[in-house]
Every structure is written in structure tokens, then in C-alpha cells.
PDB file of C-alpha atoms and ligand atoms in Angstrom:
ATOM      1  CA  UNK B   1       0.000   0.000   0.000  1.00  0.00           C
ATOM      2  CA  UNK B   2       1.047   3.613  -0.598  1.00  0.00           C
ATOM      3  CA  UNK B   3       2.791   4.582   2.707  1.00  0.00           C
ATOM      4  CA  UNK B   4       1.060   7.957   2.751  1.00  0.00           C
ATOM      5  CA  UNK B   5      -2.320   6.207   2.519  1.00  0.00           C
ATOM      6  CA  UNK B   6      -1.304   3.816   5.319  1.00  0.00           C
ATOM      7  CA  UNK B   7      -0.228   6.774   7.457  1.00  0.00           C
ATOM      8  CA  UNK B   8      -3.546   8.586   7.125  1.00  0.00           C
ATOM      9  CA  UNK B   9      -5.693   5.450   7.468  1.00  0.00           C
ATOM     10  CA  UNK B  10      -3.909   4.702  10.726  1.00  0.00           C
ATOM     11  CA  UNK B  11      -5.710   5.538  13.959  1.00  0.00           C
ATOM     12  CA  UNK B  12      -8.870   7.579  13.571  1.00  0.00           C
ATOM     13  CA  UNK B  13      -8.452  11.095  12.207  1.00  0.00           C
ATOM     14  CA  UNK B  14     -12.186  11.751  12.701  1.00  0.00           C
ATOM     15  CA  UNK B  15     -11.413  12.107  16.447  1.00  0.00           C
ATOM     16  CA  UNK B  16      -9.008  14.959  15.736  1.00  0.00           C
ATOM     17  CA  UNK B  17     -11.326  16.437  13.097  1.00  0.00           C
ATOM     18  CA  UNK B  18     -13.952  16.870  15.815  1.00  0.00           C
ATOM     19  CA  UNK B  19     -11.710  19.574  17.328  1.00  0.00           C
ATOM     20  CA  UNK B  20     -11.620  21.420  13.992  1.00  0.00           C
ATOM     21  CA  UNK B  21     -15.330  21.674  13.129  1.00  0.00           C
ATOM     22  CA  UNK B  22     -15.956  25.227  14.373  1.00  0.00           C
ATOM     23  CA  UNK B  23     -12.960  26.677  12.547  1.00  0.00           C
ATOM     24  CA  UNK B  24     -13.816  24.694   9.415  1.00  0.00           C
ATOM     25  CA  UNK B  25     -17.316  26.107   9.361  1.00  0.00           C
ATOM     26  CA  UNK B  26     -16.088  29.658  10.097  1.00  0.00           C
ATOM     27  CA  UNK B  27     -13.497  29.430   7.309  1.00  0.00           C
ATOM     28  CA  UNK B  28     -16.082  28.296   4.778  1.00  0.00           C
ATOM     29  CA  UNK B  29     -18.396  31.161   5.799  1.00  0.00           C
ATOM     30  CA  UNK B  30     -15.807  33.788   4.868  1.00  0.00           C
ATOM     31  CA  UNK B  31     -14.518  32.620   1.482  1.00  0.00           C
ATOM     32  CA  UNK B  32     -17.539  33.496  -0.632  1.00  0.00           C
ATOM     33  CA  UNK B  33     -19.019  30.072  -1.244  1.00  0.00           C
ATOM     34  CA  UNK B  34     -22.448  30.247  -2.779  1.00  0.00           C
ATOM     35  CA  UNK B  35     -25.151  28.089  -4.264  1.00  0.00           C
ATOM     36  CA  UNK B  36     -24.135  26.204  -7.395  1.00  0.00           C
ATOM     37  CA  UNK B  37     -20.378  26.895  -7.026  1.00  0.00           C
ATOM     38  CA  UNK B  38     -18.252  23.855  -7.874  1.00  0.00           C
ATOM     39  CA  UNK B  39     -15.891  23.069  -4.980  1.00  0.00           C
ATOM     40  CA  UNK B  40     -13.049  20.541  -4.955  1.00  0.00           C
ATOM     41  CA  UNK B  41     -11.852  19.852  -1.421  1.00  0.00           C
ATOM     42  CA  UNK B  42      -8.530  18.064  -1.818  1.00  0.00           C
ATOM     43  CA  UNK B  43      -7.286  16.231   1.272  1.00  0.00           C
ATOM     44  CA  UNK B  44     -10.770  16.721   2.685  1.00  0.00           C
ATOM     45  CA  UNK B  45     -10.606  14.244   5.577  1.00  0.00           C
ATOM     46  CA  UNK B  46     -14.149  13.450   6.735  1.00  0.00           C
ATOM     47  CA  UNK B  47     -15.465  16.785   5.486  1.00  0.00           C
ATOM     48  CA  UNK B  48     -14.707  19.461   8.074  1.00  0.00           C
ATOM     49  CA  UNK B  49     -14.843  22.097   5.308  1.00  0.00           C
ATOM     50  CA  UNK B  50     -16.607  20.104   2.572  1.00  0.00           C
ATOM     51  CA  UNK B  51     -19.770  19.624   4.612  1.00  0.00           C
ATOM     52  CA  UNK B  52     -20.379  23.291   5.508  1.00  0.00           C
ATOM     53  CA  UNK B  53     -19.593  24.245   1.876  1.00  0.00           C
ATOM     54  CA  UNK B  54     -22.310  21.838   0.712  1.00  0.00           C
ATOM     55  CA  UNK B  55     -24.690  23.246   3.306  1.00  0.00           C
ATOM     56  CA  UNK B  56     -24.220  26.647   1.627  1.00  0.00           C
ATOM     57  CA  UNK B  57     -25.465  25.061  -1.602  1.00  0.00           C
ATOM     58  CA  UNK B  58     -22.175  24.423  -3.445  1.00  0.00           C
ATOM     59  CA  UNK B  59     -21.644  21.203  -5.423  1.00  0.00           C
ATOM     60  CA  UNK B  60     -18.796  19.679  -3.480  1.00  0.00           C
ATOM     61  CA  UNK B  61     -16.418  16.857  -4.321  1.00  0.00           C
ATOM     62  CA  UNK B  62     -14.198  15.788  -1.423  1.00  0.00           C
ATOM     63  CA  UNK B  63     -11.104  13.797  -2.393  1.00  0.00           C
ATOM     64  CA  UNK B  64      -8.895  12.059   0.130  1.00  0.00           C
ATOM     65  CA  UNK B  65      -6.247   9.357   0.061  1.00  0.00           C
ATOM     66  CA  UNK B  66      -7.648   7.566   3.154  1.00  0.00           C
ATOM     67  CA  UNK B  67     -10.531   5.201   2.400  1.00  0.00           C
ATOM     68  CA  UNK B  68     -11.811   5.215   5.994  1.00  0.00           C
ATOM     69  CA  UNK B  69     -12.130   9.020   5.836  1.00  0.00           C
ATOM     70  CA  UNK B  70     -13.889   8.887   2.468  1.00  0.00           C
ATOM     71  CA  UNK B  71     -16.375   6.440   4.005  1.00  0.00           C
ATOM     72  CA  UNK B  72     -16.807   8.600   7.109  1.00  0.00           C
ATOM     73  CA  UNK B  73     -17.371  11.644   4.868  1.00  0.00           C
ATOM     74  CA  UNK B  74     -20.010   9.910   2.778  1.00  0.00           C
ATOM     75  CA  UNK B  75     -21.785   8.817   5.982  1.00  0.00           C
ATOM     76  CA  UNK B  76     -21.791  12.411   7.243  1.00  0.00           C
ATOM     77  CA  UNK B  77     -23.149  13.630   3.872  1.00  0.00           C
ATOM     78  CA  UNK B  78     -25.979  11.056   4.050  1.00  0.00           C
ATOM     79  CA  UNK B  79     -26.723  11.898   7.684  1.00  0.00           C
ATOM     80  CA  UNK B  80     -27.106  15.567   6.758  1.00  0.00           C
ATOM     81  CA  UNK B  81     -29.161  14.725   3.638  1.00  0.00           C
ATOM     82  CA  UNK B  82     -26.639  16.435   1.332  1.00  0.00           C
ATOM     83  CA  UNK B  83     -27.023  15.003  -2.187  1.00  0.00           C
ATOM     84  CA  UNK B  84     -24.658  17.769  -3.473  1.00  0.00           C
ATOM     85  CA  UNK B  85     -21.708  16.384  -1.463  1.00  0.00           C
ATOM     86  CA  UNK B  86     -19.665  13.375  -2.588  1.00  0.00           C
ATOM     87  CA  UNK B  87     -16.422  11.945  -1.264  1.00  0.00           C
ATOM     88  CA  UNK B  88     -14.074   9.770  -3.268  1.00  0.00           C
ATOM     89  CA  UNK B  89     -10.655   8.275  -2.859  1.00  0.00           C
ATOM     90  CA  UNK B  90      -7.797   9.954  -4.733  1.00  0.00           C
ATOM     91  CA  UNK B  91      -4.140  10.892  -4.409  1.00  0.00           C
ATOM     92  CA  UNK B  92      -3.356  14.620  -4.766  1.00  0.00           C
ATOM     93  CA  UNK B  93       0.204  13.819  -5.803  1.00  0.00           C
ATOM     94  CA  UNK B  94      -1.213  12.399  -9.019  1.00  0.00           C
ATOM     95  CA  UNK B  95      -1.962  15.959 -10.030  1.00  0.00           C
ATOM     96  CA  UNK B  96       1.086  17.197 -11.892  1.00  0.00           C
ATOM     97  CA  UNK B  97       3.509  19.352  -9.943  1.00  0.00           C
ATOM     98  CA  UNK B  98       1.305  19.943  -6.924  1.00  0.00           C
ATOM     99  CA  UNK B  99       3.321  18.805  -3.866  1.00  0.00           C
ATOM    100  CA  UNK B 100       1.137  19.719  -0.900  1.00  0.00           C
ATOM    101  CA  UNK B 101       3.800  21.330   1.306  1.00  0.00           C
ATOM    102  CA  UNK B 102       4.651  24.041  -1.216  1.00  0.00           C
ATOM    103  CA  UNK B 103       1.276  25.637  -0.680  1.00  0.00           C
ATOM    104  CA  UNK B 104       2.398  27.121   2.632  1.00  0.00           C
ATOM    105  CA  UNK B 105       5.120  29.256   1.011  1.00  0.00           C
ATOM    106  CA  UNK B 106       4.206  32.361  -1.017  1.00  0.00           C
ATOM    107  CA  UNK B 107       7.136  32.142  -3.461  1.00  0.00           C
ATOM    108  CA  UNK B 108       6.403  28.466  -4.243  1.00  0.00           C
ATOM    109  CA  UNK B 109       2.734  29.200  -4.857  1.00  0.00           C
ATOM    110  CA  UNK B 110       3.620  32.045  -7.262  1.00  0.00           C
ATOM    111  CA  UNK B 111       6.144  29.829  -9.045  1.00  0.00           C
ATOM    112  CA  UNK B 112       3.678  26.961  -9.433  1.00  0.00           C
ATOM    113  CA  UNK B 113       0.899  29.136 -10.793  1.00  0.00           C
ATOM    114  CA  UNK B 114       3.371  30.951 -13.089  1.00  0.00           C
ATOM    115  CA  UNK B 115       4.138  27.518 -14.543  1.00  0.00           C
ATOM    116  CA  UNK B 116       0.448  27.275 -15.430  1.00  0.00           C
ATOM    117  CA  UNK B 117       0.505  30.749 -17.021  1.00  0.00           C
ATOM    118  CA  UNK B 118      -1.129  32.605 -14.113  1.00  0.00           C
ATOM    119  CA  UNK B 119       0.298  36.036 -13.298  1.00  0.00           C
ATOM    120  CA  UNK B 120       1.317  36.764  -9.713  1.00  0.00           C
ATOM    121  CA  UNK B 121      -1.025  39.808  -9.858  1.00  0.00           C
ATOM    122  CA  UNK B 122      -3.959  37.403  -9.805  1.00  0.00           C
ATOM    123  CA  UNK B 123      -2.800  35.744  -6.590  1.00  0.00           C
ATOM    124  CA  UNK B 124      -3.476  37.072  -3.107  1.00  0.00           C
ATOM    125  CA  UNK B 125      -2.392  35.733   0.265  1.00  0.00           C
ATOM    126  CA  UNK B 126      -3.806  36.026   3.777  1.00  0.00           C
ATOM    127  CA  UNK B 127      -2.320  34.492   6.890  1.00  0.00           C
ATOM    128  CA  UNK B 128      -5.406  33.008   8.463  1.00  0.00           C
ATOM    129  CA  UNK B 129      -6.111  31.100  11.673  1.00  0.00           C
ATOM    130  CA  UNK B 130      -7.624  27.684  12.282  1.00  0.00           C
ATOM    131  CA  UNK B 131      -8.411  26.850  15.896  1.00  0.00           C
ATOM    132  CA  UNK B 132      -8.427  23.380  17.414  1.00  0.00           C
ATOM    133  CA  UNK B 133     -11.057  23.281  20.187  1.00  0.00           C
ATOM    134  CA  UNK B 134     -11.115  20.357  22.583  1.00  0.00           C
ATOM    135  CA  UNK B 135     -13.231  19.839  25.731  1.00  0.00           C
ATOM    136  CA  UNK B 136     -10.350  18.651  27.915  1.00  0.00           C
ATOM    137  CA  UNK B 137      -6.898  19.680  29.159  1.00  0.00           C
ATOM    138  CA  UNK B 138      -4.039  20.063  26.614  1.00  0.00           C
ATOM    139  CA  UNK B 139      -2.425  16.842  27.870  1.00  0.00           C
ATOM    140  CA  UNK B 140      -5.645  14.984  27.001  1.00  0.00           C
ATOM    141  CA  UNK B 141      -5.524  16.392  23.493  1.00  0.00           C
ATOM    142  CA  UNK B 142      -1.929  15.134  23.214  1.00  0.00           C
ATOM    143  CA  UNK B 143      -3.288  11.694  24.198  1.00  0.00           C
ATOM    144  CA  UNK B 144      -5.905  11.921  21.417  1.00  0.00           C
ATOM    145  CA  UNK B 145      -3.176  12.684  18.884  1.00  0.00           C
ATOM    146  CA  UNK B 146      -0.990   9.872  20.242  1.00  0.00           C
ATOM    147  CA  UNK B 147      -3.829   7.376  20.011  1.00  0.00           C
ATOM    148  CA  UNK B 148      -5.678   8.412  16.846  1.00  0.00           C
ATOM    149  CA  UNK B 149      -3.605  10.697  14.574  1.00  0.00           C
ATOM    150  CA  UNK B 150      -1.478   8.711  12.095  1.00  0.00           C
ATOM    151  CA  UNK B 151       1.520  11.107  11.904  1.00  0.00           C
ATOM    152  CA  UNK B 152       1.746  11.385  15.715  1.00  0.00           C
ATOM    153  CA  UNK B 153       1.289   7.615  16.106  1.00  0.00           C
ATOM    154  CA  UNK B 154       4.222   7.068  13.748  1.00  0.00           C
ATOM    155  CA  UNK B 155       6.345   9.602  15.644  1.00  0.00           C
ATOM    156  CA  UNK B 156       5.646   7.728  18.907  1.00  0.00           C
ATOM    157  CA  UNK B 157       6.385   4.347  17.264  1.00  0.00           C
ATOM    158  CA  UNK B 158       9.830   5.646  16.316  1.00  0.00           C
ATOM    159  CA  UNK B 159      10.387   7.358  19.680  1.00  0.00           C
ATOM    160  CA  UNK B 160       9.457   4.136  21.492  1.00  0.00           C
ATOM    161  CA  UNK B 161      12.029   2.191  19.460  1.00  0.00           C
ATOM    162  CA  UNK B 162      14.626   4.734  20.588  1.00  0.00           C
ATOM    163  CA  UNK B 163      13.465   4.806  24.205  1.00  0.00           C
ATOM    164  CA  UNK B 164      12.370   8.436  23.831  1.00  0.00           C
ATOM    165  CA  UNK B 165       8.566   8.204  24.013  1.00  0.00           C
ATOM    166  CA  UNK B 166       8.356   9.858  27.444  1.00  0.00           C
ATOM    167  CA  UNK B 167      10.513  12.710  26.188  1.00  0.00           C
ATOM    168  CA  UNK B 168       8.270  13.194  23.145  1.00  0.00           C
ATOM    169  CA  UNK B 169       5.144  13.082  25.333  1.00  0.00           C
ATOM    170  CA  UNK B 170       6.609  15.756  27.628  1.00  0.00           C
ATOM    171  CA  UNK B 171       7.667  17.980  24.710  1.00  0.00           C
ATOM    172  CA  UNK B 172       4.213  17.782  23.153  1.00  0.00           C
ATOM    173  CA  UNK B 173       2.470  18.462  26.467  1.00  0.00           C
ATOM    174  CA  UNK B 174       4.672  21.526  27.023  1.00  0.00           C
ATOM    175  CA  UNK B 175       4.013  22.703  23.470  1.00  0.00           C
ATOM    176  CA  UNK B 176       0.216  22.227  23.676  1.00  0.00           C
ATOM    177  CA  UNK B 177       0.186  23.925  27.104  1.00  0.00           C
ATOM    178  CA  UNK B 178       2.181  26.902  25.875  1.00  0.00           C
ATOM    179  CA  UNK B 179      -0.101  27.349  22.833  1.00  0.00           C
ATOM    180  CA  UNK B 180      -3.354  26.911  24.740  1.00  0.00           C
ATOM    181  CA  UNK B 181      -5.421  30.106  24.685  1.00  0.00           C
ATOM    182  CA  UNK B 182      -8.333  28.784  26.730  1.00  0.00           C
ATOM    183  CA  UNK B 183      -8.751  30.574  30.065  1.00  0.00           C
ATOM    184  CA  UNK B 184      -9.851  27.238  31.565  1.00  0.00           C
ATOM    185  CA  UNK B 185      -7.422  24.520  32.651  1.00  0.00           C
ATOM    186  CA  UNK B 186      -9.844  21.780  31.576  1.00  0.00           C
ATOM    187  CA  UNK B 187     -10.313  23.025  28.017  1.00  0.00           C
ATOM    188  CA  UNK B 188      -8.024  23.474  25.038  1.00  0.00           C
ATOM    189  CA  UNK B 189      -8.161  26.049  22.294  1.00  0.00           C
ATOM    190  CA  UNK B 190      -5.094  26.157  20.064  1.00  0.00           C
ATOM    191  CA  UNK B 191      -4.930  28.575  17.146  1.00  0.00           C
ATOM    192  CA  UNK B 192      -2.844  27.514  14.154  1.00  0.00           C
ATOM    193  CA  UNK B 193      -1.769  29.737  11.263  1.00  0.00           C
ATOM    194  CA  UNK B 194      -2.260  28.728   7.656  1.00  0.00           C
ATOM    195  CA  UNK B 195      -1.759  30.465   4.332  1.00  0.00           C
ATOM    196  CA  UNK B 196      -5.004  31.246   2.525  1.00  0.00           C
ATOM    197  CA  UNK B 197      -4.331  31.586  -1.198  1.00  0.00           C
ATOM    198  CA  UNK B 198      -6.890  33.093  -3.549  1.00  0.00           C
ATOM    199  CA  UNK B 199      -6.388  32.968  -7.312  1.00  0.00           C
ATOM    200  CA  UNK B 200      -8.756  35.118  -9.372  1.00  0.00           C
ATOM    201  CA  UNK B 201      -8.922  33.873 -12.964  1.00  0.00           C
TER     202      UNK B 201
HETATM  203  C1  LIG T 301      -4.496  17.197   8.536  1.00  0.00           C
HETATM  204  S1  LIG T 301      -5.683  16.317   7.604  1.00  0.00           S
HETATM  205  C2  LIG T 301      -6.836  17.639   7.160  1.00  0.00           C
HETATM  206  C3  LIG T 301      -8.182  17.117   6.697  1.00  0.00           C
HETATM  207  C4  LIG T 301      -9.211  18.172   6.305  1.00  0.00           C
HETATM  208  N1  LIG T 301      -8.747  19.072   5.269  1.00  0.00           N
HETATM  209  C5  LIG T 301      -9.653  18.945   7.532  1.00  0.00           C
HETATM  210  O1  LIG T 301      -9.486  20.183   7.552  1.00  0.00           O
HETATM  211  O2  LIG T 301     -10.169  18.320   8.445  1.00  0.00           O
HETATM  212  C6  LIG T 301      -4.852  15.962   6.077  1.00  0.00           C
HETATM  213  C7  LIG T 301      -5.724  15.133   5.136  1.00  0.00           C
HETATM  214  O3  LIG T 301      -5.070  15.020   3.882  1.00  0.00           O
HETATM  215  C8  LIG T 301      -5.225  13.694   3.397  1.00  0.00           C
HETATM  216  N2  LIG T 301      -4.106  13.428   2.474  1.00  0.00           N
HETATM  217  C9  LIG T 301      -2.778  13.332   2.790  1.00  0.00           C
HETATM  218  N3  LIG T 301      -2.062  13.114   1.675  1.00  0.00           N
HETATM  219  C10 LIG T 301      -2.941  13.084   0.634  1.00  0.00           C
HETATM  220  C11 LIG T 301      -2.801  12.889  -0.769  1.00  0.00           C
HETATM  221  N4  LIG T 301      -1.607  12.668  -1.330  1.00  0.00           N
HETATM  222  N5  LIG T 301      -3.917  12.927  -1.532  1.00  0.00           N
HETATM  223  C12 LIG T 301      -5.138  13.127  -0.984  1.00  0.00           C
HETATM  224  N6  LIG T 301      -5.328  13.293   0.330  1.00  0.00           N
HETATM  225  C13 LIG T 301      -4.247  13.285   1.145  1.00  0.00           C
HETATM  226  C14 LIG T 301      -5.214  12.854   4.649  1.00  0.00           C
HETATM  227  O4  LIG T 301      -5.800  11.584   4.470  1.00  0.00           O
HETATM  228  C15 LIG T 301      -5.997  13.734   5.636  1.00  0.00           C
HETATM  229  O5  LIG T 301      -7.381  13.470   5.568  1.00  0.00           O
END
């Protein structure tokens, strides 16, 4: 199996996605999605952004490499009665020249679109925020990641082999604690920055 697929099918990303629903919905509300718009949500998970986009009336196709997340997404679409929302399995790296990481760096985005004949004048960038909200202490959210989030599970597998799992746990707890903006000790709210790219054609 494709190792990237194995990584994302590991654990249960839907548990982590639960902490991202509010930000996903808020993001979709502010990017001008309207009825009839065709939306491709690439790397959609179980539909944190795809589902609210469909609720606004867009025709949404969610594509993800992890079959379990595609299934979870289609279940959520059915549960919400959204016939305009479909999820299917697909690998974004099969799109030519679109390595996912480059989309966080302005110069790479400009270069990639220039390769497709799009002028940099048509591209705008906003540093935006996505907040992870969890009804428990930061250390409990670390536990969720350790138990259900493929990339973190792999990191702990490696750390365990090297006898460094406790160290990794402590580093993550300190990190989550330091980033927690919730005024309560028994709740977690961690804002994360992402690059919002808009291309007007
Ligand atoms: C951090 S999750 C974000 C999921 C979703 N966008 C959200 O906001 O909840 C990254 C997602 O990208 C998917 N993914 C990773 N590599 C992919 C690839 N090459 N093609 C398609 N999906 C991919 C993973 O399966 C996972 O669902």
C-alpha cells in the first residue's frame, strides 16, 4: 500500500477532526461560497470544510487518500441529507507538480501558478487562523493525537524504538500547554496559522 495512505488510514483522524469543526465552518463562511459553485476539497478528511460548503449550496467533491475518511465523509453527507456532497478516494500527488507542502510558502505558490501561465497579480495571500477546540486539558488532546492521529502515532512508534517516548510526550504536552489560549485549565483552544491563497482567474 502507498505509505502515505497507510499513514492517514492509521488511527482515527475523525477524532481529531472533531476539534476542527468550528474553525472549518467559520473558514467556509468567509470565502464566498455560494449556491451552485463547484468546490473541490482536496485532502478533505471526513469533510470538516466540505460539509459546511455543501450546506451553503455548493456542489462539493471531497477527495482524500484515506478510504476510511472517504467512508466517514459519505456517511456524514448522508446523515445531513446532502445530495450535493460526494467523497471519493484519490491521491493529490497524481496531479502534476502539486506537492502539498509548497502551498504554505508564497514564493512556491507564485512559481507553481506561473508555470500554469497565471500572473502573480492574480494571486493574493492572507495568513489566516484555524483553531483546534477540545473539551479537555491540553495533555488529554496530546493523548488523542498519540492514540488516533497517524503522523503522531508514527512519531511515537519511532520514539518508542529509541526509548524516547516519554521525552516526546513531555515535549508535546509543554508545546500544547504553551499554545493553549483557553482561560480554563480543563479546556483546550489552540490557534494555528495557515496560508489562505486566492487565485482570481
Ligand atoms: C491534517 S488532515 C486535514 C483534513 C481536512 N482538510 C480537515 O481540515 O479536516 C490531512 C488530510 O489530507 C489527506 N491526504 C494526505 N495526503 C494526501 C494525498 N496525497 N492525496 C489526498 N489526500 C491526502 C489525509 O488523508 C488527511 O485526511
